[in-house]
Short mmCIF file of C-alpha atoms in Angstrom, two decimals:
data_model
loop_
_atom_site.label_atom_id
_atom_site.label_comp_id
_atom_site.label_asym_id
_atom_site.label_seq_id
_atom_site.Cartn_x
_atom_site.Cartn_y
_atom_site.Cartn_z
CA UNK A 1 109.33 87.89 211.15
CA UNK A 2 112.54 89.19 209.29
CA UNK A 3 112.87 89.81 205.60
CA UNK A 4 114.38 86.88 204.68
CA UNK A 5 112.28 84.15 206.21
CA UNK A 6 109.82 85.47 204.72
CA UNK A 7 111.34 85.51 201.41
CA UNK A 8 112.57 81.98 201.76
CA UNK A 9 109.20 80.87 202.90
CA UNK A 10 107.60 82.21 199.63
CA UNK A 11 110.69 80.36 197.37
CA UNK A 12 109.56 77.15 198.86
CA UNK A 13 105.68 77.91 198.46
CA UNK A 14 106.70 78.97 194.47
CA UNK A 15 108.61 75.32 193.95
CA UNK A 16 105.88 73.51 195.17
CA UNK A 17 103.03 75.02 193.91
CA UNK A 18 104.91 74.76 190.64
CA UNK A 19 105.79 71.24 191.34
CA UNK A 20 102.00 70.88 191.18
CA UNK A 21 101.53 72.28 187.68
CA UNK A 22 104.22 69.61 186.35
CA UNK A 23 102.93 66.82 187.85
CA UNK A 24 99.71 67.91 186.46
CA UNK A 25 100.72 68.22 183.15
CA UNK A 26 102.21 64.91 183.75
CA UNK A 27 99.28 63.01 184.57
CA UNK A 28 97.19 64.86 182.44
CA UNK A 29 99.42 63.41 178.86
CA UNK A 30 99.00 59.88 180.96
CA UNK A 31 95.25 60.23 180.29
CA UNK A 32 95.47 61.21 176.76
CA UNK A 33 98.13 58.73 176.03
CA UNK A 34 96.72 55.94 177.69
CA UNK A 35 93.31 56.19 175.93
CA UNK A 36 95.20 57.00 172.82
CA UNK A 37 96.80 53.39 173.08
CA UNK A 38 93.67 52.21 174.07
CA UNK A 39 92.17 53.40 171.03
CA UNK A 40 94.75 52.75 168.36
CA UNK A 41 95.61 49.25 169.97
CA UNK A 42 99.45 50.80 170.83
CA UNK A 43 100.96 48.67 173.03
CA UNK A 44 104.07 50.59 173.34
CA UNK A 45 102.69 53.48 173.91
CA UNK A 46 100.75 51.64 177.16
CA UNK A 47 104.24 50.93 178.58
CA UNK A 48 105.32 54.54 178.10
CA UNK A 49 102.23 54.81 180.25
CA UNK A 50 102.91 51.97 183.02
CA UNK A 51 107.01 53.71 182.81
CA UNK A 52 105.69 57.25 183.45
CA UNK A 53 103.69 55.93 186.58
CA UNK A 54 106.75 55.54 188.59
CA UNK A 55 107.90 58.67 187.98
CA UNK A 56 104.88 60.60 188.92
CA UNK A 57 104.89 58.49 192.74
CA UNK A 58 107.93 59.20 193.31
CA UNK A 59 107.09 63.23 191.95
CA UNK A 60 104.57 63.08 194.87
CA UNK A 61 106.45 61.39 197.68
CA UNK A 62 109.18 64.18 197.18
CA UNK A 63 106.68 66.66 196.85
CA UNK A 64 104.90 65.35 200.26
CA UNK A 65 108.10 65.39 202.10
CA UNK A 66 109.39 68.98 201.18
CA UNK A 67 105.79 70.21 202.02
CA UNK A 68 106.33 68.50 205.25
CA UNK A 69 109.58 70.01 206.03
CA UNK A 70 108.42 73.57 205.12
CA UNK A 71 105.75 73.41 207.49
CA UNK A 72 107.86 72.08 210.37
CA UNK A 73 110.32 74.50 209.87
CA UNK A 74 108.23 77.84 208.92
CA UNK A 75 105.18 76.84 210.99
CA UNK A 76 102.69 78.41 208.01
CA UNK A 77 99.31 79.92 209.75
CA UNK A 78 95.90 80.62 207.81
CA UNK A 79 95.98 80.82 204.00
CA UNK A 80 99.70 79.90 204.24
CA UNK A 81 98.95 76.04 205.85
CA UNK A 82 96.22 75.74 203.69
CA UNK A 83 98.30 76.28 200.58
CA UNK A 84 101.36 73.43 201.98
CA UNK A 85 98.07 71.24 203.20
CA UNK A 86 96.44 71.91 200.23
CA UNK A 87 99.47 70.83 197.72
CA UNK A 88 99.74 68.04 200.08
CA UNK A 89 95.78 66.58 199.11
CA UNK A 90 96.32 67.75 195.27
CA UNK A 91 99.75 66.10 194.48
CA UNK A 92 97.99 62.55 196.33
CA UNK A 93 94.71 63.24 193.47
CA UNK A 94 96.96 63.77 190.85
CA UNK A 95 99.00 60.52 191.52
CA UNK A 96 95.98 58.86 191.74
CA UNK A 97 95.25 60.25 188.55
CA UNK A 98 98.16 58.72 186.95
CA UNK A 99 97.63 55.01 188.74
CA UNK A 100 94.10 55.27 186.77
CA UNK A 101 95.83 56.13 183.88
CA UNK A 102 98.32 53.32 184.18
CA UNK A 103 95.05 50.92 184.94
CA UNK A 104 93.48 51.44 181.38
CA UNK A 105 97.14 50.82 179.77
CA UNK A 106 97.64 47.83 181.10
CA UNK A 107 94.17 46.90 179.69
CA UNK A 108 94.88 47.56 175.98
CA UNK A 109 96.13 44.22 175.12
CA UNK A 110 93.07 42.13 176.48
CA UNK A 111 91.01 45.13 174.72
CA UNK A 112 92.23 44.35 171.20
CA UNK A 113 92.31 40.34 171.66
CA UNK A 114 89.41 40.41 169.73
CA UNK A 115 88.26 43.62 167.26
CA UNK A 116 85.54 45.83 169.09
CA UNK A 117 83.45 47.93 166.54
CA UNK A 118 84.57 51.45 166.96
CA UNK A 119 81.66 53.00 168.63
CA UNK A 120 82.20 51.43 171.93
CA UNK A 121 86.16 52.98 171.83
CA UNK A 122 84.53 56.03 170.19
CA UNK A 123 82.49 56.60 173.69
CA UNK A 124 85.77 55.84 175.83
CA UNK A 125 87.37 58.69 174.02
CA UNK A 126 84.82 61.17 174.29
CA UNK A 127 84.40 60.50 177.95
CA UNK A 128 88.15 60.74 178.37
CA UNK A 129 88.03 63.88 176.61
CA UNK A 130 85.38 65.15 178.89
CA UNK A 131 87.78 63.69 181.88
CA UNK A 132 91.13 65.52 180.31
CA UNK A 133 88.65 68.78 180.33
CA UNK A 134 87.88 69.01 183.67
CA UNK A 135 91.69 67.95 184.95
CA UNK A 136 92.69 70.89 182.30
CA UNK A 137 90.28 73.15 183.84
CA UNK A 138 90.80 72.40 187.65
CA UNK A 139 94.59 72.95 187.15
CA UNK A 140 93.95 76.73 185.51
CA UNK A 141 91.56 77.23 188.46
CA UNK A 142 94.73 76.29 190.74
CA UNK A 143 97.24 78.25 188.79
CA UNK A 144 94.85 81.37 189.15
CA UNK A 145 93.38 80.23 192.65
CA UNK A 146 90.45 80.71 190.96
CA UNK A 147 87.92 79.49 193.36
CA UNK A 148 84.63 80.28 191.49
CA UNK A 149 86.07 78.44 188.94
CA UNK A 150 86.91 75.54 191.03
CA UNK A 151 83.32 75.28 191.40
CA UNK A 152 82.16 75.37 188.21
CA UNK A 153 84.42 71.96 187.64
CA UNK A 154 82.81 70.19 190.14
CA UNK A 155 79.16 71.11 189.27
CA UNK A 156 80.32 69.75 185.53
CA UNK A 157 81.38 66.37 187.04
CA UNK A 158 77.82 65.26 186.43
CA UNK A 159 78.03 65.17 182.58
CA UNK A 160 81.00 62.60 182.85
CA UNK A 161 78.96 60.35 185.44
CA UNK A 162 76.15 60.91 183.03
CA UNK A 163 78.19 59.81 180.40
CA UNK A 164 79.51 57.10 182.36
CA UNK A 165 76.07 55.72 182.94
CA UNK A 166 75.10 55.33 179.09
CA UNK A 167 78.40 53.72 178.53
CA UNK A 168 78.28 51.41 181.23
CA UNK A 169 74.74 50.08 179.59
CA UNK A 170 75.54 50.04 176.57
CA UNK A 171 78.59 47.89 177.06
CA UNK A 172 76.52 45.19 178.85
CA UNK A 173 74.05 45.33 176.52
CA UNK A 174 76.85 44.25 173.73
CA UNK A 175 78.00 41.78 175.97
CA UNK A 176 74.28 40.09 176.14
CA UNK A 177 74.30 40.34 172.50
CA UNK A 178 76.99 38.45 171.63
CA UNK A 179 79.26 36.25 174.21
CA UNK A 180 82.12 36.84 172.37
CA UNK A 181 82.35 39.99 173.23
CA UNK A 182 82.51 39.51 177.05
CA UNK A 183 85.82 39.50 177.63
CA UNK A 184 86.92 42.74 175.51
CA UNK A 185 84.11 44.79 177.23
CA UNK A 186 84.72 44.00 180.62
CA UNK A 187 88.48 45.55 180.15
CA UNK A 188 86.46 48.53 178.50
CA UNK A 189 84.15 48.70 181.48
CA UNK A 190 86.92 48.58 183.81
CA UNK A 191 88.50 51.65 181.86
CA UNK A 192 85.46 53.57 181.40
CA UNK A 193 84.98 53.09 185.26
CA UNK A 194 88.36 54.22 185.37
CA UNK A 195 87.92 57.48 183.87
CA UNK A 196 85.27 58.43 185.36
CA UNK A 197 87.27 58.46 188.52
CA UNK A 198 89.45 60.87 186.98
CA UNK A 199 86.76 62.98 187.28
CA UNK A 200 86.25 62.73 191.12
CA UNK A 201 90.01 63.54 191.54
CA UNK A 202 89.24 66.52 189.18
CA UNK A 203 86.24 67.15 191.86
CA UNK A 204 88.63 66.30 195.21
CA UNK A 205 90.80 68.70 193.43
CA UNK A 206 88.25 71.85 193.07
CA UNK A 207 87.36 71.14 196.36
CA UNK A 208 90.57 71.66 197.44
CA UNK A 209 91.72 74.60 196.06
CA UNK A 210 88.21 76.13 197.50
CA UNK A 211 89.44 75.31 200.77
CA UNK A 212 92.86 77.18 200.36
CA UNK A 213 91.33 80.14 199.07
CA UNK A 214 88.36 80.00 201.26
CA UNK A 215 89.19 78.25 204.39
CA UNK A 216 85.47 77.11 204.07
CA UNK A 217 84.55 73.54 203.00
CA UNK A 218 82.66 73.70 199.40
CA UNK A 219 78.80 73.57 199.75
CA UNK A 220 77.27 70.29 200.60
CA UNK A 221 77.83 66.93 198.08
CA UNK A 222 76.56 68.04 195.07
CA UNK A 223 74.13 64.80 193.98
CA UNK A 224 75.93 61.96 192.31
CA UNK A 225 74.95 61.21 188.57
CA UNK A 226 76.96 57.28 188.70
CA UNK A 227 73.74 55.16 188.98
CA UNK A 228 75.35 52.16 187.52
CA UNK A 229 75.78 50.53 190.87
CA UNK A 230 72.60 49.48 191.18
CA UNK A 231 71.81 49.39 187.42
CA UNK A 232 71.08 45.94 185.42
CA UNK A 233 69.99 45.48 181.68
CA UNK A 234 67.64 43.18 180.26
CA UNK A 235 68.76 39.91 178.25
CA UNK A 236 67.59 40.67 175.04
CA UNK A 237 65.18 38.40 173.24
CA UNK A 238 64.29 37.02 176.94
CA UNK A 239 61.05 36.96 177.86
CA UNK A 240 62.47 38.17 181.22
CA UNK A 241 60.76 41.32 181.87
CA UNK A 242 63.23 44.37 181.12
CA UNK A 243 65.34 44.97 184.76
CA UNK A 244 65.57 49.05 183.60
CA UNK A 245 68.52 50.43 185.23
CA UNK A 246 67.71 50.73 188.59
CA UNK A 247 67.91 55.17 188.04
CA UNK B 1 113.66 71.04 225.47
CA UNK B 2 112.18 70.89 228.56
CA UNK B 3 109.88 67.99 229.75
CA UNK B 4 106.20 70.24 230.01
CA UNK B 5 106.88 70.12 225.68
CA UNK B 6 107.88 67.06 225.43
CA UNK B 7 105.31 65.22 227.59
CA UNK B 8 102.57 67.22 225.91
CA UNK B 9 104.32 66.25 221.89
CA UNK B 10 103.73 62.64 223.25
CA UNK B 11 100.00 63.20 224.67
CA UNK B 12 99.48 64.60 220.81
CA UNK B 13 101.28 61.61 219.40
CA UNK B 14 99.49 58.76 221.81
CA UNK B 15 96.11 60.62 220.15
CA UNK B 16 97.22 60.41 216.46
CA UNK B 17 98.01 57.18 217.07
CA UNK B 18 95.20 55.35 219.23
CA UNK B 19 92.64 57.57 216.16
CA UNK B 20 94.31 55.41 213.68
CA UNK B 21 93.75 52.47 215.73
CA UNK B 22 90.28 53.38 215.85
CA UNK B 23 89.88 54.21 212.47
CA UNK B 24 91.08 50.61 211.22
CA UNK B 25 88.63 49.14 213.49
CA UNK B 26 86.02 50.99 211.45
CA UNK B 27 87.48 50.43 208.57
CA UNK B 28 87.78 46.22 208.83
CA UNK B 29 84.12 46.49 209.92
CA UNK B 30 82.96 48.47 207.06
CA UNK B 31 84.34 45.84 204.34
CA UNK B 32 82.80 42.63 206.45
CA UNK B 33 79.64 44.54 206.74
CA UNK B 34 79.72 45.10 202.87
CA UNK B 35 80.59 41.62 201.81
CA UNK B 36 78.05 40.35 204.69
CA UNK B 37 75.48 42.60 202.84
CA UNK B 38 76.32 41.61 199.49
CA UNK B 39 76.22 37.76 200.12
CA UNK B 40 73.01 37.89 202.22
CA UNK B 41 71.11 40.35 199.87
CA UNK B 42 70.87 42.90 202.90
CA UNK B 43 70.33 46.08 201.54
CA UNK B 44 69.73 47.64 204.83
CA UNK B 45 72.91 47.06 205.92
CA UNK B 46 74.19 48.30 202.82
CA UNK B 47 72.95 51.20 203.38
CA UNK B 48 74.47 51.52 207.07
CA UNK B 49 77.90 50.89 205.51
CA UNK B 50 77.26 53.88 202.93
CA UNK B 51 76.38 56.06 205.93
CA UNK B 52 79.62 54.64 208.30
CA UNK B 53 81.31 55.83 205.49
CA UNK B 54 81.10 59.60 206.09
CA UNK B 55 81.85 59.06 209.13
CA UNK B 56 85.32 58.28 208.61
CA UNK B 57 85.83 60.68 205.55
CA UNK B 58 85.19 63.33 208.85
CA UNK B 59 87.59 61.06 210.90
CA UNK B 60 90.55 61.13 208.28
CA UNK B 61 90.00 64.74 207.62
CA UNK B 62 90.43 65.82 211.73
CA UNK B 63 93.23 63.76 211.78
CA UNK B 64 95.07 65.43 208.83
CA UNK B 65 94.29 68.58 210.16
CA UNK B 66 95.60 67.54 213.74
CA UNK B 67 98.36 66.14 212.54
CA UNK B 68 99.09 68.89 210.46
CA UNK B 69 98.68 71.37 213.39
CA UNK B 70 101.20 69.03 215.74
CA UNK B 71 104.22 69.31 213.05
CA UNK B 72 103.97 72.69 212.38
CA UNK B 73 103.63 73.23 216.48
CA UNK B 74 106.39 70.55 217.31
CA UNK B 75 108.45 70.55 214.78
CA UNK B 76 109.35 67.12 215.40
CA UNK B 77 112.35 65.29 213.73
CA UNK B 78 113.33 62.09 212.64
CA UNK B 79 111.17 59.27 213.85
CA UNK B 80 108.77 61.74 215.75
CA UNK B 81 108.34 63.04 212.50
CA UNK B 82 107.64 60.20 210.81
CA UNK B 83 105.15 59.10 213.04
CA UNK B 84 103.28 62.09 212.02
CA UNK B 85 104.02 61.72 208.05
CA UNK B 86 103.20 57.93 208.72
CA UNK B 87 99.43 58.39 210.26
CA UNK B 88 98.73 61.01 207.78
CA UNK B 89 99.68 58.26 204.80
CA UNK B 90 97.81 55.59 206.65
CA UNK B 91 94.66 57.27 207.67
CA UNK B 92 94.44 58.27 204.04
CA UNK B 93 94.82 54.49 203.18
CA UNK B 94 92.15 53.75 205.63
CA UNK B 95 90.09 56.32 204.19
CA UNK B 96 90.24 54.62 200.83
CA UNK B 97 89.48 50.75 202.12
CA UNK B 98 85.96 52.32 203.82
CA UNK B 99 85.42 53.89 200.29
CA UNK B 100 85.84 50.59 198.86
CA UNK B 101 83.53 48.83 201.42
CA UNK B 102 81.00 51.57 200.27
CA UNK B 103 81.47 50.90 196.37
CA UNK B 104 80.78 46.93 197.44
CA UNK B 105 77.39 47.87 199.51
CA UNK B 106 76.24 50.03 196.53
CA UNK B 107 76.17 47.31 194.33
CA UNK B 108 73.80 45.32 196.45
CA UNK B 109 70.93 45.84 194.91
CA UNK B 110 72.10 45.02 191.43
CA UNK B 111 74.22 41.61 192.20
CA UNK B 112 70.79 40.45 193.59
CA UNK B 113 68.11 41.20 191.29
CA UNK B 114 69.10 37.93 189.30
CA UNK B 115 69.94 34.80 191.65
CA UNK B 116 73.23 33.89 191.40
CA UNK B 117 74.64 30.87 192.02
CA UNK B 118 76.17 30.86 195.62
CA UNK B 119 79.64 29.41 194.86
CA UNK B 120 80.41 33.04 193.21
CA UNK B 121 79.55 34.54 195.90
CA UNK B 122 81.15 32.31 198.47
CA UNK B 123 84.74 33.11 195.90
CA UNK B 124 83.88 37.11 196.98
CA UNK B 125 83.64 36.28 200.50
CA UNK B 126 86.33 33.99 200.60
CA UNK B 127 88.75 36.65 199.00
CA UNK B 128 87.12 39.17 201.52
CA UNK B 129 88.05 37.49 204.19
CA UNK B 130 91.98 37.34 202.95
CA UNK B 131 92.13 41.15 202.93
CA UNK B 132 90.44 41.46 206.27
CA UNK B 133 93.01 39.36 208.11
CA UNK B 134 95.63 41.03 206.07
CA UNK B 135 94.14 44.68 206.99
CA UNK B 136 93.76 42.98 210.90
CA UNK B 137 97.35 42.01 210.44
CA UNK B 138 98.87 45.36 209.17
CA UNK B 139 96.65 47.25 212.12
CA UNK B 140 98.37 45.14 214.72
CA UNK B 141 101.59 45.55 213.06
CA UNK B 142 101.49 48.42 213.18
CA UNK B 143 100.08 48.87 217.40
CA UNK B 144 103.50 46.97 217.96
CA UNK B 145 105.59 48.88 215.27
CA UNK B 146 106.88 45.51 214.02
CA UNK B 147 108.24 45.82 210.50
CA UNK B 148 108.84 42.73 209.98
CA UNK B 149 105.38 41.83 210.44
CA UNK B 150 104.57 44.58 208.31
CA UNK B 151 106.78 43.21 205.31
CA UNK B 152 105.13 39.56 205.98
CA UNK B 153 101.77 41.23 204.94
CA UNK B 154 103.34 43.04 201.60
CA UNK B 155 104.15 39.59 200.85
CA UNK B 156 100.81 37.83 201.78
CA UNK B 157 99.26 40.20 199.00
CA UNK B 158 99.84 37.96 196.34
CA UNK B 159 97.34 35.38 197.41
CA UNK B 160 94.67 37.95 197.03
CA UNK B 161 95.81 38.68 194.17
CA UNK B 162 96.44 35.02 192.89
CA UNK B 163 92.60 34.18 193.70
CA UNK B 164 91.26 37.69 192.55
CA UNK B 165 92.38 36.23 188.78
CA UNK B 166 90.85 33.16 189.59
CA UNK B 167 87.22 34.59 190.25
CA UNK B 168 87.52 37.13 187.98
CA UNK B 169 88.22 34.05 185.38
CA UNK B 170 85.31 32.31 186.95
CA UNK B 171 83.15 35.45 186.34
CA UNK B 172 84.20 35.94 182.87
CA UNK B 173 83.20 32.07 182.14
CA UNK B 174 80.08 32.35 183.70
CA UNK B 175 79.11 35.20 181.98
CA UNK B 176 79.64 34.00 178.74
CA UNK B 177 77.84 30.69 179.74
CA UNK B 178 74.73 32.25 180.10
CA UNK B 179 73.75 36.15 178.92
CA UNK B 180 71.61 36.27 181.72
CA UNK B 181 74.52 36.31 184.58
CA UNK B 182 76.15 39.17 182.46
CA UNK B 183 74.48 41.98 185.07
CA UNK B 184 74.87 40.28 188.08
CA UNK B 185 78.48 39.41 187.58
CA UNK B 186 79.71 42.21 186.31
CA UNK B 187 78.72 44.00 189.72
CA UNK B 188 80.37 40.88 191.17
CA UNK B 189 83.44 41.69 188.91
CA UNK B 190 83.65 45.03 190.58
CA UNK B 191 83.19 44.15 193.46
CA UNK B 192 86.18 41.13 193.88
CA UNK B 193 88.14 44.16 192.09
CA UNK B 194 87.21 46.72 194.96
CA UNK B 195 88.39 43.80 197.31
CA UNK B 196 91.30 43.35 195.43
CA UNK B 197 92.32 47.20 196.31
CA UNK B 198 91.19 46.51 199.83
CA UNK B 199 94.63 44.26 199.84
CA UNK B 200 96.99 46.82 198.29
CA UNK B 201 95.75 49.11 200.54
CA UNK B 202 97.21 46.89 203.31
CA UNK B 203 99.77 46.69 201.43
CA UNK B 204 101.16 50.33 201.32
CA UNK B 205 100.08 50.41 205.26
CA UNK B 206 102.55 47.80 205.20
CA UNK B 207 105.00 49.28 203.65
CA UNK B 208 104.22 52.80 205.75
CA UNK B 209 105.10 50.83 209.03
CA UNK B 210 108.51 49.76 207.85
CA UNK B 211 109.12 53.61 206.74
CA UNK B 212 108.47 54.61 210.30
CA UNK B 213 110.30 52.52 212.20
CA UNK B 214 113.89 52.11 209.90
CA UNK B 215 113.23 55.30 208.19
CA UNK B 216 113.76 53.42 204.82
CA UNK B 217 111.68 52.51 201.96
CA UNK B 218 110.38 48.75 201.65
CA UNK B 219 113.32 47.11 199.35
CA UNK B 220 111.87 47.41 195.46
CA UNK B 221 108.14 46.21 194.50
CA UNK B 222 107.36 42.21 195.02
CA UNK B 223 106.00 41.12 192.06
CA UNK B 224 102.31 41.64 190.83
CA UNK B 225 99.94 38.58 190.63
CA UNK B 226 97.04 40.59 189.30
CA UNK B 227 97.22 39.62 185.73
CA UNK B 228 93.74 39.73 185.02
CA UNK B 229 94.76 43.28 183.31
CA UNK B 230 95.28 40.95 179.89
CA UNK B 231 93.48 38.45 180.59
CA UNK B 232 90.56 37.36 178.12
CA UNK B 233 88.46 34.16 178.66
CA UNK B 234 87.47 31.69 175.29
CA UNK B 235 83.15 31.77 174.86
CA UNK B 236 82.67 28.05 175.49
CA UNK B 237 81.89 25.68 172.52
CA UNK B 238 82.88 28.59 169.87
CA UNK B 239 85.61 27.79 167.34
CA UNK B 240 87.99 30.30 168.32
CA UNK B 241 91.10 29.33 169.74
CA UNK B 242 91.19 29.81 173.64
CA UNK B 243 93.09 33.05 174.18
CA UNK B 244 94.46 32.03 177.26
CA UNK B 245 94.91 34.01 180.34
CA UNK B 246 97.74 36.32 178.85
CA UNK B 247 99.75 35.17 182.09
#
């Protein structure tokens, strides 16, 4: 292979694997922002949100279709297709990322209808900063293909499903408390819910970058902390006996 | 080119193609097997969905990677090339409708450890049973490569999206009726919103098969009837004004 295909090749691996870093930056300030307006009641900062959203799809669509091309036209073997593949699977996280993002915005008027004591928001922050960690974290480990450290951001996606768990009963348990505030913490379920999928795109995304460094698939499913499928909490004051939560 | 390549590019394509065909069929059956298990309290079932469900995680990933492999081998162009680009995007589409079939058959066990009326259910299967004719649509759509089928299902999505704000209003009433449907319907809640996806899923399948066949984008976004985003629901018999639907 001659000099300058070679060359080329690696100018077109640089712009998209820096590509990547942007758009992950990019989603990354839709996460704070979003829980920011979320938390503040800021409704204009929520559209900033739902606006930024359209520029991050089409970020990945033209990021999809110049990985495409370079593989049709430099036919990449080994470490080299996983890199193009690899961008491919991380640019489709991160704009899911950013759809979950634009989700919560679009909650934070039905949020603030009524006034939520602070302590349920307060949880929704911390678990979005636990979220904004990990996406921080997964994007060094890319930067530095860093695959050790990929790891360690998966293994930590317990603590947010943990998290995730307490806030998930302790929201229904304010909703049994008081009726009125049903419809606030359903939006705040639905946003909690959605940051903690953040967190399995911050997982996809470790897993991903082991596989381009690797070729090898990460270790088997590490055990799945979200028990709030199956979980149910007790009316109180009922003389129902307690439902526990199903863990 | 001479006709050995190009019989064999076509052998690769008929294989991408008839695996997609195959995935959807697993796909449709995982979300009526969900909503079958959810509405007749079937947890074994259930739990067959969650295990289909790895199943075609492996399926999407071998056809990514085969797909993959045939561009940078073939270098197709133009519509050849879009086929490709097209199965990828849809087999990742299908990959996320059997990941919402699985979220449904997790929460099984929770929807039923209270009764619930069956009209709430019957709302969930109903609005299941949009998005599987819209996801058996879009499949045959695309079988035949008929866009124009394909954009009459982008438009059929608002009526799962029209009766998705219905239930979820229905949920949000019921809840508030009676602190002992809070569990129940909040997994009920998240379930009609998995099924909800299930549709705009379709929908970007749908809007995949017009990209293949004119090589154009789907003219600009219909309108979204998912307003339940805003929407809050008055506690019945309090004194506070009804805050409406926000629509």
């Amino acid at each position: 292979m001659d000099e300058h295909i070679v060359s080329s090749y690696d100018d077109e691996l640089k712009f998209i694997v820096r590509r990547i870093s942007e758009m992950g930056g990019q989603a990354e300030r839709m996460v704070e922002r979003s829980v920011s307006a979320l938390i503040n009641s800021d409704w204009g900062l929520a559209q900033s949100v739902v606006a930024d959203d359209v520029l991050l799809d089409a970020a990945q669509r033209e990021l999809d279709e110049r990985a495409i091309m370079t593989i049709a036209k430099r036919q990449p073997m080994a470490q080299d297709l996983r890199e193009i593949v690899g961008a491919i699977r991380i640019s489709n996280d991160l704009e899911r990322i950013g759809d979950l993002g634009k989700n919560i915005a679009k909650r934070v008027i039905a949020v603030h209808e009524h006034q939520q004591p602070i302590k349920l928001v307060r949880g929704i922050e911390h678990l979005s900063e636990l979220a904004i960690e990990q996406l921080k974290e997964v994007l060094d480990a890319y930067v530095e293909r860093d695959h050790l450290r990929a790891q360690a951001v998966r293994d930590a996606d317990e603590e947010i499903d943990a998290m995730y768990t307490s806030i998930f009963r302790e929201l229904l348990t304010y909703m049994m408390e008081d009726p009125r505030n049903i419809s606030a913490c359903t939006h705040l379920l639905f946003s909690a819910k959605n940051i903690e999928r953040i967190g399995d795109h911050a997982t996809n995304i470790a897993e991903t970058i082991y596989y381009i460094k690797t070729g090898q698939q990460m270790a088997s499913d590490r055990p799945k902390n979200d028990t709030t499928a199956s979980m149910t909490v007790a009316v109180p004051g009922s003389g129902a006996a307690p439902a526990g939560a199903g863990e």
